[in-house]
RNA sequence: GGAGAGGUGGCUGAGUGGCCGAAAGCACCGGUUUGCUAAAUCGGCGAAGGUGUCAUAACCUUCCGCAGGUUCGAAUCCUGUCCUCUCCGCCA
């Protein structure tokens, strides 16, 4: 959520930003409403003050006078209520508009209406593998070595679910271990988070569980929803808190299962593990001071690169275009790993995503910080980034590490967790 | 899941309709005094948002888990909700 004052003072910039992000929002309406609201608020405060004074005087007044003063107080309250009601109505409408305005985008973010405008800015240190044999995709590899059982998953929970078996299960957990150890050595706090969260928290992070076209599974007759990422729980962790400036930046590394309905994704249906309803993800989440967040985004990206460099998986880094940014993001980088079995002759596929959400989420969740000895508080900045989403990372590992004899080598850094050098 | 108790300022804790933004103690800050790893004594001391000022000052609003309601007036009464504790049940 953008600051209202900021919107009013930067109408043109906000409008331009909406256009760049390919969303249509009635900024003018918001401005007009806010002006009316402010005027009403002043009226209300005057009436309220008078009513308070009147109420206070009753206790001290003589019995004979009381009835008249009570009458006076009642009248003032009624007047106030009328104005208040109008104010609240305007406030609600304003907030509705304000909440859907996306975050401002970073000046350097490529401008464009969709992902076609995304800009490749770097490559990983691992060269793209060349194969002198017909490559299999991860579905075929999984079947060959009995690693992934999609039919079983469908039988139990429907399309989009799967069982990981044998070395497939071990590989998934090895990826988790690897990412958690990597990050905890960097000072991130390893965290196991709830897999469910209240609607209020989901909204604060920028997911709309009960809205149309939601990606979120909700639990019937409760206020709980299955999380789509531990970004939700790690961001919700400090809802309403006032953090001390000196404890920032605060780095968490969260492990959760992630559940996504993928509603409306039918057209983009992908084979195998690429787009599934449940996967496991190690997520980085940072709370920072405003002046730290630009640098922190680069830091999170560098960690993602390091992880995939250590896994020796070829990838490219993409600077996300304005139209492809999620609402809360100010700037976003994706890592796209080379997936040799994807498409006709291999394609890059998104494996991580890191965003600087500046104070957009913090404002919704009311997460602030305080400088020691200073009065007042400020909103923190929040950032998130994928360390490893196991399903997609697994695609990259299986497909890049396949050998001519049909076996699959295990990346060096994962071997300690799996206890074998190759699969099959 | 059932029954009960409770959520008050940095902490402990009093407060059942107006004199309560809230006693008292601890902690903290400042003064005095005696002196030496502290005691006595006096004074000060909640937060957020806003108006205002060069800056102070001053002022306003809101806040006793959270959200509503009753009332001229709510920490106090009512409803809902979240959380904590105790007992019972169930259980990895």
Short mmCIF file of C-alpha atoms (C1' of nucleotides) in Angstrom, two decimals:
data_model
loop_
_atom_site.label_atom_id
_atom_site.label_comp_id
_atom_site.label_asym_id
_atom_site.label_seq_id
_atom_site.Cartn_x
_atom_site.Cartn_y
_atom_site.Cartn_z
CA UNK A 1 0.00 0.00 0.00
CA UNK A 2 1.32 3.40 -0.90
CA UNK A 3 1.24 6.25 1.58
CA UNK A 4 -1.79 8.45 0.97
CA UNK A 5 0.14 11.63 1.38
CA UNK A 6 2.66 10.37 -1.13
CA UNK A 7 -0.10 9.62 -3.63
CA UNK A 8 -1.62 13.08 -3.28
CA UNK A 9 1.73 14.76 -3.65
CA UNK A 10 2.83 12.63 -6.61
CA UNK A 11 -0.31 12.12 -8.62
CA UNK A 12 1.40 12.12 -12.01
CA UNK A 13 4.13 9.71 -10.97
CA UNK A 14 1.61 7.31 -9.45
CA UNK A 15 -0.52 7.41 -12.57
CA UNK A 16 2.49 6.79 -14.77
CA UNK A 17 3.53 3.90 -12.58
CA UNK A 18 0.09 2.30 -12.87
CA UNK A 19 0.28 2.64 -16.62
CA UNK A 20 3.75 1.09 -16.71
CA UNK A 21 2.44 -1.79 -14.68
CA UNK A 22 -0.52 -2.25 -16.93
CA UNK A 23 -3.15 -1.64 -14.26
CA UNK A 24 -6.00 0.81 -14.41
CA UNK A 25 -6.87 2.62 -11.18
CA UNK A 26 -8.93 5.74 -10.50
CA UNK A 27 -6.30 7.89 -8.89
CA UNK A 28 -8.30 11.09 -9.40
CA UNK A 29 -11.23 9.62 -7.52
CA UNK A 30 -8.97 8.82 -4.60
CA UNK A 31 -7.60 12.34 -4.51
CA UNK A 32 -11.07 13.83 -4.51
CA UNK A 33 -12.29 11.50 -1.79
CA UNK A 34 -9.29 12.22 0.37
CA UNK A 35 -9.90 15.95 0.20
CA UNK A 36 -13.49 15.48 1.30
CA UNK A 37 -12.43 13.13 4.03
CA UNK A 38 -9.95 15.57 5.50
CA UNK A 39 -12.53 18.29 5.68
CA UNK A 40 -14.97 15.99 7.43
CA UNK A 41 -12.32 14.86 9.85
CA UNK A 42 -11.77 18.39 11.01
CA UNK A 43 -15.49 18.84 11.60
CA UNK A 44 -15.62 15.62 13.53
CA UNK A 45 -12.72 16.54 15.73
CA UNK A 46 -14.35 19.80 16.73
CA UNK A 47 -17.66 18.12 17.53
CA UNK A 48 -15.90 15.36 19.38
CA UNK A 49 -13.98 17.77 21.51
CA UNK A 50 -17.10 19.68 22.43
CA UNK A 51 -18.90 16.46 23.27
CA UNK A 52 -16.02 15.29 25.44
CA UNK A 53 -16.00 18.57 27.31
CA UNK A 54 -19.73 18.39 27.83
CA UNK A 55 -19.58 14.82 29.08
CA UNK A 56 -16.82 15.68 31.52
CA UNK A 57 -18.75 18.59 32.95
CA UNK A 58 -21.75 16.44 33.84
CA UNK A 59 -20.06 14.66 36.72
CA UNK A 60 -19.27 17.95 38.37
CA UNK A 61 -22.52 19.68 37.57
CA UNK A 62 -25.31 20.20 40.05
CA UNK A 63 -28.19 17.79 39.86
CA UNK A 64 -30.64 20.40 38.68
CA UNK A 65 -28.51 21.26 35.67
CA UNK A 66 -27.62 17.77 34.61
CA UNK A 67 -30.57 16.97 32.44
CA UNK A 68 -29.97 19.99 30.23
CA UNK A 69 -26.30 19.23 29.80
CA UNK A 70 -27.01 15.60 29.01
CA UNK A 71 -29.40 16.77 26.33
CA UNK A 72 -26.71 19.04 24.93
CA UNK A 73 -24.19 16.18 24.93
CA UNK A 74 -26.60 13.89 23.18
CA UNK A 75 -27.13 16.43 20.45
CA UNK A 76 -23.42 16.88 19.91
CA UNK A 77 -22.89 13.15 19.70
CA UNK A 78 -25.64 12.83 17.14
CA UNK A 79 -24.10 15.51 15.00
CA UNK A 80 -20.74 13.86 15.31
CA UNK A 81 -22.15 10.45 14.40
CA UNK A 82 -23.66 11.82 11.22
CA UNK A 83 -20.37 13.27 10.07
CA UNK A 84 -18.54 10.20 11.23
CA UNK A 85 -20.71 7.93 9.18
CA UNK A 86 -20.06 9.90 6.03
CA UNK A 87 -16.37 10.01 6.86
CA UNK A 88 -16.18 6.26 7.35
CA UNK A 89 -17.94 5.62 4.08
CA UNK A 90 -15.45 7.82 2.26
CA UNK A 91 -12.56 6.28 4.14
CA UNK A 92 -13.65 2.78 3.14
CA UNK A 93 -13.91 3.70 -0.51
CA UNK A 94 -10.56 5.47 -0.41
CA UNK A 95 -8.91 2.51 1.20
CA UNK A 96 -10.36 0.18 -1.38
CA UNK A 97 -8.71 2.17 -4.14
CA UNK A 98 -5.53 2.70 -2.18
CA UNK A 99 -5.06 -0.99 -1.50
CA UNK A 100 -5.01 -1.99 -5.14
CA UNK A 101 -2.55 0.65 -6.26
CA UNK A 102 0.68 -1.23 -6.93
CA UNK A 103 3.97 -0.23 -5.39
CA UNK A 104 6.09 2.30 -7.24
CA UNK A 105 8.65 0.62 -9.47
CA UNK A 106 12.38 1.18 -9.26
CA UNK A 107 13.59 3.78 -11.76
CA UNK A 108 15.83 1.23 -13.43
CA UNK A 109 13.24 -1.53 -13.77
CA UNK A 110 12.59 -2.22 -17.45
CA UNK A 111 9.31 -0.74 -18.58
CA UNK A 112 6.93 -3.03 -20.41
CA UNK A 113 3.47 -4.50 -20.09
CA UNK A 114 4.45 -8.16 -19.63
CA UNK A 115 7.26 -10.67 -19.25
CA UNK A 116 8.39 -10.17 -22.85
CA UNK A 117 10.00 -6.95 -21.68
CA UNK A 118 12.04 -8.67 -18.99
CA UNK A 119 15.72 -7.94 -19.33
CA UNK A 120 18.47 -10.53 -19.06
CA UNK A 121 21.24 -9.00 -17.00
CA UNK A 122 23.56 -11.87 -16.10
CA UNK A 123 24.41 -15.53 -16.52
CA UNK A 124 25.50 -18.09 -13.98
CA UNK A 125 29.02 -19.44 -13.80
CA UNK A 126 28.05 -22.86 -15.13
CA UNK A 127 28.14 -23.35 -18.90
CA UNK A 128 25.12 -24.81 -20.58
CA UNK A 129 25.56 -28.54 -20.95
CA UNK A 130 25.69 -30.06 -24.39
CA UNK A 131 24.31 -33.53 -24.78
CA UNK A 132 25.38 -35.99 -27.44
CA UNK A 133 22.35 -38.12 -26.81
CA UNK A 134 18.62 -37.50 -26.88
CA UNK A 135 17.73 -35.78 -23.62
CA UNK A 136 14.85 -36.87 -21.45
CA UNK A 137 12.75 -34.45 -19.50
CA UNK A 138 12.31 -34.76 -15.74
CA UNK A 139 9.01 -36.59 -16.10
CA UNK A 140 10.65 -39.33 -18.14
CA UNK A 141 13.68 -39.39 -15.87
CA UNK A 142 11.45 -39.56 -12.83
CA UNK A 143 9.55 -42.46 -14.29
CA UNK A 144 12.68 -44.28 -15.35
CA UNK A 145 14.14 -44.19 -11.85
CA UNK A 146 10.84 -44.27 -9.99
CA UNK A 147 11.45 -40.86 -8.41
CA UNK A 148 8.14 -39.13 -9.03
CA UNK A 149 4.69 -40.72 -9.11
CA UNK A 150 2.21 -38.35 -10.74
CA UNK A 151 -0.46 -41.00 -11.19
CA UNK A 152 -0.35 -41.81 -7.48
CA UNK A 153 -0.58 -38.13 -6.62
CA UNK A 154 -3.58 -37.72 -8.89
CA UNK A 155 -5.29 -40.74 -7.35
CA UNK A 156 -4.91 -39.34 -3.85
CA UNK A 157 -5.34 -35.60 -4.36
CA UNK A 158 -5.99 -34.93 -8.02
CA UNK A 159 -4.05 -33.46 -10.88
CA UNK A 160 -1.11 -31.35 -9.85
CA UNK A 161 -0.13 -33.52 -6.91
CA UNK A 162 2.58 -36.16 -6.86
CA UNK A 163 4.55 -38.50 -4.69
CA UNK A 164 8.30 -38.21 -4.46
CA UNK A 165 9.83 -41.60 -3.92
CA UNK A 166 13.20 -43.11 -3.19
CA UNK A 167 16.04 -40.96 -4.47
CA UNK A 168 13.43 -38.41 -5.55
CA UNK A 169 12.40 -37.89 -1.95
CA UNK A 170 16.02 -37.83 -0.85
CA UNK A 171 16.87 -35.30 -3.52
CA UNK A 172 14.05 -33.01 -2.42
CA UNK A 173 15.20 -33.11 1.18
CA UNK A 174 18.84 -32.72 0.18
CA UNK A 175 17.94 -29.50 -1.61
CA UNK A 176 16.18 -28.29 1.53
CA UNK A 177 19.11 -29.17 3.78
CA UNK A 178 21.57 -27.59 1.44
CA UNK A 179 19.67 -24.31 1.25
CA UNK A 180 19.03 -24.09 4.97
CA UNK A 181 22.62 -24.82 5.87
CA UNK A 182 23.87 -22.35 3.28
CA UNK A 183 21.67 -19.59 4.63
CA UNK A 184 22.16 -20.26 8.31
CA UNK A 185 25.91 -19.98 7.70
CA UNK A 186 25.17 -16.54 6.26
CA UNK A 187 23.41 -15.52 9.44
CA UNK A 188 19.81 -16.11 8.42
CA UNK A 189 17.58 -17.43 11.19
CA UNK A 190 16.36 -20.86 10.13
CA UNK A 191 12.62 -21.02 10.66
CA UNK A 192 9.90 -23.62 10.27
CA UNK A 193 6.68 -21.72 9.78
CA UNK A 194 2.99 -22.58 9.87
CA UNK A 195 1.61 -23.85 6.57
CA UNK A 196 -1.64 -22.00 7.22
CA UNK A 197 -2.26 -18.32 7.84
CA UNK A 198 -5.15 -16.03 8.61
CA UNK A 199 -6.77 -14.13 5.75
CA UNK A 200 -5.66 -10.80 7.26
CA UNK A 201 -2.02 -11.83 7.06
CA UNK A 202 -2.38 -13.09 3.50
CA UNK A 203 -3.92 -9.76 2.50
CA UNK A 204 -1.18 -7.83 4.20
CA UNK A 205 1.48 -9.60 2.19
CA UNK A 206 -0.49 -8.96 -0.98
CA UNK A 207 -2.33 -12.22 -1.58
CA UNK A 208 -6.10 -12.04 -1.86
CA UNK A 209 -7.32 -15.45 -0.61
CA UNK A 210 -11.02 -14.93 -0.92
CA UNK A 211 -10.98 -12.75 -4.01
CA UNK A 212 -11.69 -13.83 -7.57
CA UNK A 213 -8.97 -15.74 -9.41
CA UNK A 214 -7.19 -16.44 -6.20
CA UNK A 215 -4.17 -18.67 -6.11
CA UNK A 216 -4.88 -19.62 -2.53
CA UNK A 217 -6.58 -22.63 -1.00
CA UNK A 218 -8.85 -21.65 1.88
CA UNK A 219 -10.11 -23.88 4.63
CA UNK A 220 -13.89 -24.00 4.64
CA UNK A 221 -15.66 -22.34 7.58
CA UNK A 222 -12.45 -21.01 9.07
CA UNK A 223 -10.35 -17.93 8.58
CA UNK A 224 -7.35 -20.02 7.58
CA UNK A 225 -5.68 -20.46 4.24
CA UNK A 226 -2.88 -22.69 3.02
CA UNK A 227 0.19 -20.59 2.43
CA UNK A 228 1.57 -20.17 -1.07
CA UNK A 229 5.01 -19.33 0.28
CA UNK A 230 6.56 -18.74 3.68
CA UNK A 231 6.96 -15.13 2.62
CA UNK A 232 3.44 -14.90 3.99
CA UNK A 233 4.22 -16.29 7.42
CA UNK A 234 7.62 -14.65 7.75
CA UNK A 235 6.11 -11.29 6.85
CA UNK A 236 3.21 -11.88 9.20
CA UNK A 237 5.58 -12.84 11.99
CA UNK A 238 6.16 -9.22 12.96
CA UNK A 239 2.73 -7.81 12.18
CA UNK A 240 2.07 -4.80 14.38
CA UNK A 241 5.58 -4.82 15.84
CA UNK A 242 7.83 -1.85 16.36
CA UNK A 243 11.36 -3.14 15.82
CA UNK A 244 14.46 -1.46 17.16
CA UNK A 245 16.47 0.13 14.34
CA UNK A 246 19.65 -1.48 15.58
CA UNK A 247 18.31 -5.02 15.15
CA UNK A 248 17.83 -4.42 11.43
CA UNK A 249 18.43 -5.86 8.95
CA UNK A 250 16.74 -8.99 10.18
CA UNK A 251 17.19 -12.07 8.00
CA UNK A 252 14.97 -15.11 8.15
CA UNK A 253 15.15 -18.31 6.20
CA UNK A 254 11.84 -20.12 6.22
CA UNK A 255 10.85 -23.60 5.22
CA UNK A 256 7.26 -24.30 4.33
CA UNK A 257 5.14 -26.30 2.01
CA UNK A 258 3.55 -24.09 -0.60
CA UNK A 259 0.07 -24.61 -1.95
CA UNK A 260 -1.28 -22.96 -5.06
CA UNK A 261 -4.51 -23.55 -6.89
CA UNK A 262 -3.02 -22.33 -10.16
CA UNK A 263 -6.51 -21.21 -11.10
CA UNK A 264 -6.60 -19.76 -14.57
CA UNK A 265 -3.27 -21.35 -15.37
CA UNK A 266 -4.85 -24.05 -17.50
CA UNK A 267 -3.69 -22.37 -20.68
CA UNK A 268 -0.14 -22.31 -19.42
CA UNK A 269 -0.34 -25.92 -18.32
CA UNK A 270 3.07 -27.35 -17.94
CA UNK A 271 4.33 -30.86 -17.81
CA UNK A 272 5.44 -32.51 -14.65
CA UNK A 273 6.74 -30.63 -11.67
CA UNK A 274 6.89 -27.18 -13.23
CA UNK A 275 3.47 -26.00 -12.13
CA UNK A 276 2.08 -28.05 -9.25
CA UNK A 277 -0.34 -27.52 -6.40
CA UNK A 278 2.13 -28.32 -3.66
CA UNK A 279 5.86 -28.00 -3.31
CA UNK A 280 8.43 -27.21 -0.67
CA UNK A 281 10.32 -23.98 -0.58
CA UNK A 282 13.14 -22.43 1.37
CA UNK A 283 12.50 -18.72 1.38
CA UNK A 284 14.65 -15.78 2.39
CA UNK A 285 12.90 -12.88 4.06
CA UNK A 286 14.47 -9.63 5.21
CA UNK A 287 13.28 -6.71 7.29
CA UNK A 288 15.48 -3.70 6.67
CA UNK A 289 15.80 0.03 7.15
CA UNK A 290 14.64 1.95 4.08
CA UNK A 291 18.17 2.91 3.13
CA UNK A 292 19.27 -0.73 3.26
CA UNK A 293 16.71 -2.29 0.97
CA UNK A 294 18.27 -1.59 -2.44
CA UNK A 295 21.51 -3.19 -1.35
CA UNK A 296 19.70 -6.04 0.34
CA UNK A 297 17.92 -6.92 -2.88
CA UNK A 298 21.29 -7.23 -4.61
CA UNK A 299 22.47 -9.34 -1.71
CA UNK A 300 19.53 -11.73 -1.92
CA UNK A 301 20.05 -12.05 -5.64
CA UNK A 302 23.74 -12.79 -5.11
CA UNK A 303 22.82 -15.55 -2.66
CA UNK A 304 20.44 -17.09 -5.15
CA UNK A 305 23.20 -17.00 -7.73
CA UNK A 306 25.64 -18.58 -5.32
CA UNK A 307 23.21 -21.39 -4.55
CA UNK A 308 22.69 -22.25 -8.19
CA UNK A 309 26.37 -21.81 -8.99
CA UNK A 310 27.16 -24.28 -6.22
CA UNK A 311 24.59 -26.66 -7.66
CA UNK A 312 26.35 -26.13 -11.01
CA UNK A 313 23.15 -25.41 -12.84
CA UNK A 314 23.23 -22.98 -15.76
CA UNK A 315 20.92 -20.03 -15.40
CA UNK A 316 20.29 -16.46 -16.39
CA UNK A 317 19.23 -13.52 -14.26
CA UNK A 318 16.30 -11.44 -15.38
CA UNK A 319 15.34 -7.92 -14.31
CA UNK A 320 11.56 -8.04 -14.26
CA UNK A 321 9.61 -5.54 -16.34
CA UNK A 322 7.12 -3.21 -14.70
CA UNK A 323 4.09 -5.00 -16.16
CA UNK A 324 5.26 -8.33 -14.81
CA UNK A 325 5.93 -7.18 -11.25
CA UNK A 326 3.54 -8.30 -8.56
CA UNK A 327 1.63 -5.49 -6.82
CA UNK A 328 3.89 -5.22 -3.76
CA UNK A 329 7.19 -5.33 -5.66
CA UNK A 330 9.35 -2.30 -6.27
CA UNK A 331 11.94 -4.30 -8.10
CA UNK A 332 12.25 -7.99 -8.83
CA UNK A 333 14.90 -10.31 -10.18
CA UNK A 334 14.23 -13.85 -11.34
CA UNK A 335 16.73 -16.64 -11.83
CA UNK A 336 15.80 -18.80 -14.76
CA UNK A 337 17.55 -22.14 -14.84
CA UNK A 338 18.32 -23.97 -18.02
CA UNK A 339 15.98 -26.92 -18.35
CA UNK A 340 17.22 -29.13 -21.19
CA UNK A 341 14.04 -31.19 -21.32
CA UNK A 342 11.70 -28.23 -21.47
CA UNK A 343 10.08 -27.31 -24.78
CA UNK A 344 11.51 -28.53 -28.06
CA UNK A 345 15.19 -28.21 -27.32
CA UNK A 346 15.42 -26.85 -23.83
CA UNK A 347 14.26 -23.59 -22.33
CA UNK A 348 14.97 -21.37 -19.39
CA UNK A 349 12.43 -21.78 -16.60
CA UNK A 350 11.95 -19.62 -13.53
CA UNK A 351 13.46 -21.14 -10.40
CA UNK A 352 13.76 -18.19 -8.05
CA UNK A 353 12.39 -14.74 -7.62
CA UNK A 354 13.51 -11.99 -5.29
CA UNK A 355 11.66 -8.75 -4.66
CA UNK A 356 12.13 -5.55 -2.80
CA UNK A 357 8.68 -4.59 -1.56
CA UNK A 358 9.92 -1.41 0.15
CA UNK A 359 7.31 -0.31 2.72
CA UNK A 360 4.33 -1.64 0.75
CA UNK A 361 3.79 -4.74 2.87
CA UNK A 362 4.99 -3.08 6.07
CA UNK A 363 2.34 -0.42 5.74
CA UNK A 364 -0.42 -3.01 5.35
CA UNK A 365 0.90 -5.13 8.20
CA UNK A 366 1.87 -2.13 10.32
CA UNK A 367 5.47 -3.18 10.86
CA UNK A 368 7.60 -0.28 11.96
CA UNK A 369 10.98 0.52 13.44
CA UNK A 370 12.13 3.07 15.93
CA UNK A 371 15.43 4.87 16.19
CA UNK A 372 16.80 4.84 19.71
CA UNK A 373 16.16 8.09 21.52
CA UNK A 374 14.02 9.41 18.69
CA UNK A 375 10.32 10.04 18.83
CA UNK A 376 8.02 8.43 16.32
CA UNK A 377 8.27 5.38 14.12
CA UNK A 378 8.83 4.56 10.47
CA UNK A 379 7.82 1.65 8.30
CA UNK A 380 10.42 -1.01 7.65
CA UNK A 381 11.20 -2.33 4.21
CA UNK A 382 10.57 -5.98 3.45
CA UNK A 383 12.23 -8.20 0.89
CA UNK A 384 11.79 -11.79 -0.06
CA UNK A 385 13.63 -14.21 -2.25
CA UNK A 386 13.51 -17.87 -3.13
CA UNK A 387 16.49 -19.84 -1.95
CA UNK A 388 15.23 -23.10 -3.37
CA UNK A 389 11.82 -24.18 -4.51
CA UNK A 390 12.44 -27.90 -4.51
CA UNK A 391 10.12 -28.88 -7.35
CA UNK A 392 11.62 -26.52 -9.89
CA UNK A 393 15.16 -26.97 -8.66
CA UNK A 394 14.64 -30.69 -9.01
CA UNK A 395 13.66 -30.28 -12.66
CA UNK A 396 16.90 -28.43 -13.27
CA UNK A 397 19.00 -30.97 -11.41
CA UNK A 398 17.49 -34.02 -13.04
CA UNK A 399 17.58 -32.65 -16.55
CA UNK A 400 21.04 -31.07 -16.42
CA UNK A 401 22.72 -33.96 -14.67
CA UNK A 402 21.42 -36.78 -16.87
CA UNK A 403 24.04 -39.01 -18.45
CA UNK A 404 24.24 -40.98 -21.68
CA UNK A 405 23.70 -44.25 -19.81
CA UNK A 406 20.43 -42.98 -18.41
CA UNK A 407 21.76 -42.40 -14.91
CA UNK A 408 21.66 -39.05 -13.14
CA UNK A 409 24.67 -37.64 -11.31
CA UNK A 410 24.08 -36.05 -7.94
CA UNK A 411 25.46 -32.50 -7.62
CA UNK A 412 28.57 -32.44 -5.42
CA UNK A 413 27.03 -30.21 -2.78
CA UNK A 414 24.03 -32.51 -2.40
CA UNK A 415 25.97 -35.75 -2.08
CA UNK A 416 26.50 -35.51 1.69
CA UNK A 417 22.73 -35.37 2.17
CA UNK A 418 21.86 -38.14 -0.24
CA UNK A 419 24.72 -40.48 0.43
CA UNK A 420 25.24 -41.47 -3.19
CA UNK A 421 26.97 -40.00 -6.20
CA UNK A 422 24.46 -40.95 -8.78
CA UNK A 423 20.94 -42.13 -9.28
CA UNK A 424 20.46 -45.27 -11.35
"C1'" G B 1 -13.20 -30.40 21.56
"C1'" G B 2 -15.53 -29.38 26.87
"C1'" A B 3 -15.39 -26.45 31.66
"C1'" G B 4 -13.29 -22.43 34.24
"C1'" A B 5 -9.94 -18.09 35.02
"C1'" G B 6 -7.60 -14.16 32.88
"C1'" G B 7 -5.41 -10.31 29.17
"C1'" U B 8 -4.22 -2.86 32.30
"C1'" G B 9 1.97 1.58 30.93
"C1'" G B 10 9.31 -1.29 30.12
"C1'" C B 11 7.93 -5.09 34.26
"C1'" U B 12 4.75 -6.46 38.74
"C1'" G B 13 -0.04 -5.01 39.83
"C1'" A B 14 -4.66 -1.90 41.79
"C1'" G B 15 -8.83 -0.21 39.59
"C1'" U B 16 -16.98 -2.68 38.41
"C1'" G B 17 -19.92 3.90 34.90
"C1'" G B 18 -17.80 10.60 35.54
"C1'" C B 19 -12.83 12.98 40.33
"C1'" C B 20 -8.81 7.46 35.42
"C1'" G B 21 -4.20 8.07 30.65
"C1'" A B 22 -4.94 5.16 34.83
"C1'" A B 23 -2.93 3.88 42.37
"C1'" A B 24 1.35 1.51 44.30
"C1'" G B 25 5.97 -0.92 43.70
"C1'" C B 26 10.17 -2.08 40.51
"C1'" A B 27 13.09 -0.24 36.59
"C1'" C B 28 14.69 4.34 34.36
"C1'" C B 29 16.24 9.83 34.32
"C1'" G B 30 17.60 14.29 37.32
"C1'" G B 31 18.62 16.80 42.23
"C1'" U B 32 20.10 16.59 47.53
"C1'" U B 33 22.65 13.97 51.30
"C1'" U B 34 25.72 10.21 53.49
"C1'" G B 35 29.50 8.04 51.46
"C1'" C B 36 31.42 3.71 48.16
"C1'" U B 37 30.75 -1.62 44.45
"C1'" A B 38 25.28 1.10 47.76
"C1'" A B 39 21.43 3.43 51.01
"C1'" A B 40 18.14 7.52 52.20
"C1'" U B 41 15.29 11.46 50.25
"C1'" C B 42 12.91 14.88 46.69
"C1'" G B 43 11.24 15.46 41.75
"C1'" G B 44 10.36 13.56 36.84
"C1'" C B 45 8.85 9.48 33.83
"C1'" G B 46 3.38 5.67 28.77
"C1'" A B 47 2.52 5.36 23.38
"C1'" A B 48 0.82 6.49 18.43
"C1'" G B 49 -1.22 9.97 15.01
"C1'" G B 50 -2.16 15.09 13.88
"C1'" U B 51 -2.00 20.73 14.28
"C1'" G B 52 1.92 24.05 15.32
"C1'" U B 53 7.05 26.21 15.90
"C1'" C B 54 13.48 27.81 12.81
"C1'" A B 55 13.48 24.77 17.04
"C1'" U B 56 11.18 24.46 21.76
"C1'" A B 57 6.51 25.25 23.97
"C1'" A B 58 1.54 24.54 23.41
"C1'" C B 59 -2.82 22.18 21.62
"C1'" C B 60 -6.08 18.19 19.58
"C1'" U B 61 -7.43 13.02 18.68
"C1'" U B 62 -6.85 7.96 19.73
"C1'" C B 63 -5.11 3.98 22.86
"C1'" C B 64 -6.37 -0.51 29.32
"C1'" G B 65 -5.59 -7.73 23.76
"C1'" C B 66 -8.61 -6.69 19.10
"C1'" A B 67 -13.43 -5.35 16.77
"C1'" G B 68 -18.27 -3.77 17.50
"C1'" G B 69 -22.47 -2.20 20.84
"C1'" U B 70 -25.07 0.42 25.13
"C1'" U B 71 -24.46 5.56 27.33
"C1'" C B 72 -24.25 12.57 27.54
"C1'" G B 73 -19.94 9.74 29.50
"C1'" A B 74 -16.68 2.95 29.29
"C1'" A B 75 -10.41 0.09 31.55
"C1'" U B 76 -15.20 -0.71 34.14
"C1'" C B 77 -21.62 -2.95 31.29
"C1'" C B 78 -23.06 -6.10 26.63
"C1'" U B 79 -21.68 -9.04 22.01
"C1'" G B 80 -18.12 -11.16 18.96
"C1'" U B 81 -13.12 -12.45 18.31
"C1'" C B 82 -7.88 -13.52 19.28
"C1'" C B 83 -4.48 -15.00 22.81
"C1'" U B 84 -2.69 -17.03 27.69
"C1'" C B 85 -3.28 -20.20 31.97
"C1'" U B 86 -5.70 -24.43 34.81
"C1'" C B 87 -8.58 -28.90 34.69
"C1'" C B 88 -10.90 -32.70 31.60
"C1'" G B 89 -11.09 -35.24 26.86
"C1'" C B 90 -8.41 -36.66 22.44
"C1'" C B 91 -3.80 -37.34 20.15
"C1'" A B 92 1.53 -37.50 16.66
#
